Coordinates of C-alpha atoms in Angstrom, one line a residue:
X644 CA 0.0 0.0 0.0
X645 CA 2.8 2.4 0.9
X646 CA 4.6 1.8 -2.4
X647 CA 1.3 2.5 -4.3
X648 CA 0.8 5.8 -2.5
X649 CA 4.4 6.9 -3.3
X650 CA 3.9 5.9 -6.9
X651 CA 0.6 7.8 -7.1
X652 CA 2.2 10.9 -5.5
X653 CA 5.1 10.8 -8.0
X654 CA 2.7 10.4 -10.9
X655 CA 0.8 13.5 -9.8
X656 CA 4.1 15.3 -9.4
X657 CA 5.0 14.5 -13.0
X658 CA 1.6 15.6 -14.2
X659 CA 2.0 18.9 -12.4
X660 CA 5.2 19.5 -14.5
X661 CA 3.7 18.3 -17.8
X662 CA 0.2 19.8 -17.8
X663 CA -0.8 23.1 -19.2
X664 CA -2.7 25.8 -17.3
X665 CA -2.2 27.0 -13.7
X666 CA -5.5 25.5 -12.5
X667 CA -4.4 22.0 -13.7
X668 CA -1.0 22.5 -12.0
X669 CA -2.7 23.5 -8.8
X670 CA -4.9 20.4 -8.9
X671 CA -2.0 18.0 -9.4
X672 CA 0.1 19.8 -6.8
X673 CA -2.8 19.4 -4.3
X674 CA -3.2 15.7 -5.1
X675 CA 0.5 15.0 -4.9
X676 CA 0.7 16.8 -1.6
X677 CA -2.3 15.0 -0.1
X678 CA -1.0 11.6 -1.2
X679 CA 2.5 12.3 0.3
X680 CA 0.9 13.4 3.6
X681 CA -1.1 10.1 3.6
X682 CA 2.0 8.1 2.8
X683 CA 3.9 9.8 5.6
X684 CA 1.1 9.2 8.1
X685 CA 0.9 5.5 7.0
X686 CA 4.6 5.0 7.2
X687 CA 4.8 6.5 10.7
X688 CA 1.9 4.3 11.8
X689 CA 3.8 1.3 10.7
X690 CA 7.0 2.5 12.5
X691 CA 8.8 3.0 9.2
X692 CA 10.6 6.1 10.3
X693 CA 13.3 6.1 7.7
X694 CA 10.7 5.8 4.9
X695 CA 8.7 8.6 6.6
X696 CA 11.8 10.8 6.6
X697 CA 12.3 10.1 2.9
X698 CA 8.7 10.9 2.0
X699 CA 8.9 14.0 4.1
X700 CA 11.9 15.2 2.2
X701 CA 10.1 14.4 -1.1
X702 CA 7.1 16.4 0.1
X703 CA 9.4 19.4 1.0
X704 CA 10.9 19.2 -2.5
X705 CA 7.4 19.2 -4.1
X706 CA 6.4 22.3 -2.1
X707 CA 9.6 24.1 -3.0
X708 CA 9.3 23.2 -6.7
X709 CA 5.6 24.3 -6.8
X710 CA 6.3 27.6 -5.0
X711 CA 9.4 28.4 -7.1
X712 CA 8.0 27.6 -10.5
X713 CA 4.2 27.4 -10.5
X714 CA 2.7 29.4 -7.7
X715 CA 1.7 32.8 -9.2
X716 CA 0.6 34.3 -5.9

């Protein structure tokens, strides 16, 4: 389950980069962010703290990328 969540988040991340239109980028960013949050919670629940740290770093990267390149606010 954890691997599937991570794959889904990465797929949304890729879609955020590849799609056209700010609204679509916002949607894919939100989906990726939410899936990463779920995966982090799930990994912590299972006691997989190294995996949780890896996912948290990936989530931070997602946020930085979105804010740097796609957030027009």
